[in-house]
């Protein structure tokens, strides 16, 4: 496919969290992917949030084999969908070469779209899977710090390939606790949100360079400091360099160093081919 090629002009980036199976990308996905590549976002990891979206993510990977990878799991919002049949289908996906992480999984006690006990059960099953399959965990946490930490700490020594807390939005204190578990941190456009991002901005300089990852979480979380301001509220992987620029400012680093470091980190954690 013509959009599935690599240009060499921009800083190379990997967007570790894009929701390309969202209906908001249904009409113009080839353009979305080619706009991303024009900005140097050569690789993207498509987030699977339940069985159907994980399968759809893998399907997209086969359409764009040079650009896309996928995660497979049940987001805490979808924890109540976990049953024996869907779980065994998920285990099949974890053996697909294009699937590079187990998740999205974790705990979200902010909205409790699934009951907390079902979230805990589902999270624990995914953690156990991370001890059985050589894939990192792609994690989500909202208003569930203590329960999240307790389960992750229990399984962390046996995880075969580590973990990333995607869309980390927490404080420096939360960061310090999690650093003891030696995990990676995915930073989104939340860092540019002047209304609610101050804790994160204070914490960002303390993330070790070798544990830093970046992601748009598109179509969500359009960076609020983009100029000119995009006409649509839909976020796109092509906007990832804007997040890198915000991080570079906060960390007093060059954006090329952020690009290089986060690309190396993503390749290492997700075991992606280097090219
Ligand atoms: Zn999430």
mmCIF file of C-alpha atoms in Angstrom, residues 71-212:
data_model
loop_
_atom_site.group_PDB
_atom_site.id
_atom_site.type_symbol
_atom_site.label_atom_id
_atom_site.label_comp_id
_atom_site.label_asym_id
_atom_site.label_seq_id
_atom_site.Cartn_x
_atom_site.Cartn_y
_atom_site.Cartn_z
ATOM 1 C CA UNK A 71 -1.919 -4.967 21.724
ATOM 2 C CA UNK A 72 -4.559 -7.504 22.757
ATOM 3 C CA UNK A 73 -6.515 -7.468 26.001
ATOM 4 C CA UNK A 74 -9.511 -6.230 27.950
ATOM 5 C CA UNK A 75 -9.483 -2.591 29.084
ATOM 6 C CA UNK A 76 -10.843 -2.292 32.639
ATOM 7 C CA UNK A 77 -14.000 -0.731 31.160
ATOM 8 C CA UNK A 78 -14.533 -4.052 29.349
ATOM 9 C CA UNK A 79 -13.520 -6.352 32.238
ATOM 10 C CA UNK A 80 -17.055 -7.688 32.491
ATOM 11 C CA UNK A 81 -16.705 -9.148 28.964
ATOM 12 C CA UNK A 82 -14.017 -11.618 30.071
ATOM 13 C CA UNK A 83 -15.225 -15.223 29.927
ATOM 14 C CA UNK A 84 -13.665 -18.591 29.041
ATOM 15 C CA UNK A 85 -14.391 -18.290 25.318
ATOM 16 C CA UNK A 86 -13.139 -14.716 24.885
ATOM 17 C CA UNK A 87 -10.077 -15.503 27.013
ATOM 18 C CA UNK A 88 -9.014 -18.413 24.877
ATOM 19 C CA UNK A 89 -9.430 -16.258 21.748
ATOM 20 C CA UNK A 90 -7.170 -13.691 23.413
ATOM 21 C CA UNK A 91 -4.544 -16.359 24.102
ATOM 22 C CA UNK A 92 -4.539 -17.117 20.385
ATOM 23 C CA UNK A 93 -3.914 -13.440 19.624
ATOM 24 C CA UNK A 94 -0.921 -13.286 21.984
ATOM 25 C CA UNK A 95 0.775 -15.820 19.723
ATOM 26 C CA UNK A 96 0.295 -13.649 16.622
ATOM 27 C CA UNK A 97 3.591 -12.075 15.493
ATOM 28 C CA UNK A 98 1.943 -8.648 15.148
ATOM 29 C CA UNK A 99 0.741 -8.588 18.757
ATOM 30 C CA UNK A 100 3.466 -6.963 20.832
ATOM 31 C CA UNK A 101 1.769 -6.456 24.231
ATOM 32 C CA UNK A 102 -0.831 -7.845 26.606
ATOM 33 C CA UNK A 103 -3.486 -5.219 27.286
ATOM 34 C CA UNK A 104 -4.813 -2.663 27.548
ATOM 35 C CA UNK A 105 -5.495 -3.863 31.072
ATOM 36 C CA UNK A 106 -5.454 -2.386 34.559
ATOM 37 C CA UNK A 107 -7.883 -0.644 36.893
ATOM 38 C CA UNK A 108 -10.187 2.338 36.408
ATOM 39 C CA UNK A 109 -12.119 3.186 39.561
ATOM 40 C CA UNK A 110 -12.897 6.629 38.182
ATOM 41 C CA UNK A 111 -15.895 5.567 36.162
ATOM 42 C CA UNK A 112 -16.346 1.890 37.093
ATOM 43 C CA UNK A 113 -17.883 0.961 33.749
ATOM 44 C CA UNK A 114 -17.143 -2.602 34.894
ATOM 45 C CA UNK A 115 -17.604 -3.446 38.606
ATOM 46 C CA UNK A 116 -14.344 -3.114 40.606
ATOM 47 C CA UNK A 117 -14.165 -6.801 41.501
ATOM 48 C CA UNK A 118 -14.407 -7.799 37.840
ATOM 49 C CA UNK A 119 -11.669 -5.278 37.021
ATOM 50 C CA UNK A 120 -9.432 -6.790 39.707
ATOM 51 C CA UNK A 121 -10.065 -10.327 38.424
ATOM 52 C CA UNK A 122 -9.409 -9.342 34.817
ATOM 53 C CA UNK A 123 -6.246 -7.384 35.701
ATOM 54 C CA UNK A 124 -4.902 -10.340 37.650
ATOM 55 C CA UNK A 125 -5.550 -12.716 34.752
ATOM 56 C CA UNK A 126 -3.652 -10.398 32.391
ATOM 57 C CA UNK A 127 -0.773 -10.168 34.889
ATOM 58 C CA UNK A 128 -0.631 -13.948 35.081
ATOM 59 C CA UNK A 129 -0.551 -14.004 31.264
ATOM 60 C CA UNK A 130 2.469 -11.700 31.428
ATOM 61 C CA UNK A 131 4.202 -14.457 33.424
ATOM 62 C CA UNK A 132 3.289 -17.058 30.778
ATOM 63 C CA UNK A 133 3.746 -15.193 27.465
ATOM 64 C CA UNK A 134 6.927 -13.251 26.529
ATOM 65 C CA UNK A 135 5.044 -9.982 25.982
ATOM 66 C CA UNK A 136 5.076 -6.751 28.004
ATOM 67 C CA UNK A 137 1.909 -5.498 29.686
ATOM 68 C CA UNK A 138 0.183 -2.340 28.414
ATOM 69 C CA UNK A 139 -1.374 -0.866 31.561
ATOM 70 C CA UNK A 140 -4.053 1.687 32.449
ATOM 71 C CA UNK A 141 -4.718 3.192 35.895
ATOM 72 C CA UNK A 142 -7.230 5.792 37.083
ATOM 73 C CA UNK A 143 -8.041 6.470 40.743
ATOM 74 C CA UNK A 144 -6.890 3.009 41.729
ATOM 75 C CA UNK A 145 -3.277 3.589 42.814
ATOM 76 C CA UNK A 146 -3.093 1.316 45.860
ATOM 77 C CA UNK A 147 -4.950 -1.664 44.384
ATOM 78 C CA UNK A 148 -3.036 -1.274 41.125
ATOM 79 C CA UNK A 149 0.324 -1.104 42.875
ATOM 80 C CA UNK A 150 -0.389 -4.089 45.093
ATOM 81 C CA UNK A 151 -1.275 -6.416 42.201
ATOM 82 C CA UNK A 152 1.483 -5.179 39.902
ATOM 83 C CA UNK A 153 4.117 -5.461 42.658
ATOM 84 C CA UNK A 154 3.016 -9.022 43.386
ATOM 85 C CA UNK A 155 3.444 -10.174 39.773
ATOM 86 C CA UNK A 156 6.299 -7.871 38.690
ATOM 87 C CA UNK A 157 9.200 -10.235 39.562
ATOM 88 C CA UNK A 158 7.736 -12.946 37.334
ATOM 89 C CA UNK A 159 6.700 -10.806 34.327
ATOM 90 C CA UNK A 160 8.657 -12.106 31.338
ATOM 91 C CA UNK A 161 8.867 -8.814 29.409
ATOM 92 C CA UNK A 162 8.056 -5.933 31.777
ATOM 93 C CA UNK A 163 5.305 -3.343 31.522
ATOM 94 C CA UNK A 164 4.370 0.190 30.510
ATOM 95 C CA UNK A 165 1.865 2.360 32.340
ATOM 96 C CA UNK A 166 0.294 4.072 29.365
ATOM 97 C CA UNK A 167 -1.084 7.600 29.613
ATOM 98 C CA UNK A 168 0.702 8.200 32.895
ATOM 99 C CA UNK A 169 -0.876 11.292 34.446
ATOM 100 C CA UNK A 170 0.289 10.970 38.039
ATOM 101 C CA UNK A 171 2.257 12.905 40.578
ATOM 102 C CA UNK A 172 5.933 12.704 41.389
ATOM 103 C CA UNK A 173 5.105 10.594 44.470
ATOM 104 C CA UNK A 174 3.191 8.053 42.368
ATOM 105 C CA UNK A 175 6.036 8.021 39.855
ATOM 106 C CA UNK A 176 8.559 7.285 42.619
ATOM 107 C CA UNK A 177 6.539 4.328 43.882
ATOM 108 C CA UNK A 178 6.224 2.896 40.390
ATOM 109 C CA UNK A 179 9.912 3.373 39.586
ATOM 110 C CA UNK A 180 10.630 0.746 42.255
ATOM 111 C CA UNK A 181 8.786 -1.702 39.989
ATOM 112 C CA UNK A 182 11.032 -0.783 37.041
ATOM 113 C CA UNK A 183 8.305 -0.121 34.498
ATOM 114 C CA UNK A 184 8.053 2.233 31.510
ATOM 115 C CA UNK A 185 5.855 5.355 31.337
ATOM 116 C CA UNK A 186 3.797 6.434 28.328
ATOM 117 C CA UNK A 187 3.253 10.197 28.096
ATOM 118 C CA UNK A 188 0.350 11.659 26.112
ATOM 119 C CA UNK A 189 -0.882 15.158 25.304
ATOM 120 C CA UNK A 190 -2.202 15.267 28.881
ATOM 121 C CA UNK A 191 1.192 16.825 29.621
ATOM 122 C CA UNK A 192 0.118 19.888 27.600
ATOM 123 C CA UNK A 193 -3.195 20.329 29.416
ATOM 124 C CA UNK A 194 -2.972 23.520 31.469
ATOM 125 C CA UNK A 195 -6.201 22.635 33.326
ATOM 126 C CA UNK A 196 -5.166 19.284 34.783
ATOM 127 C CA UNK A 197 -1.602 18.445 33.708
ATOM 128 C CA UNK A 198 0.453 20.257 36.358
ATOM 129 C CA UNK A 199 1.191 17.166 38.495
ATOM 130 C CA UNK A 200 2.390 15.362 35.410
ATOM 131 C CA UNK A 201 4.503 18.307 34.244
ATOM 132 C CA UNK A 202 6.186 18.347 37.655
ATOM 133 C CA UNK A 203 6.840 14.593 37.483
ATOM 134 C CA UNK A 204 8.068 14.367 33.873
ATOM 135 C CA UNK A 205 11.651 15.556 34.522
ATOM 136 C CA UNK A 206 12.080 12.662 36.973
ATOM 137 C CA UNK A 207 11.254 9.881 34.512
ATOM 138 C CA UNK A 208 14.543 8.160 33.627
ATOM 139 C CA UNK A 209 15.362 8.573 29.921
ATOM 140 C CA UNK A 210 15.485 4.809 29.406
ATOM 141 C CA UNK A 211 11.938 4.429 30.756
ATOM 142 C CA UNK A 212 10.242 7.174 28.705
#
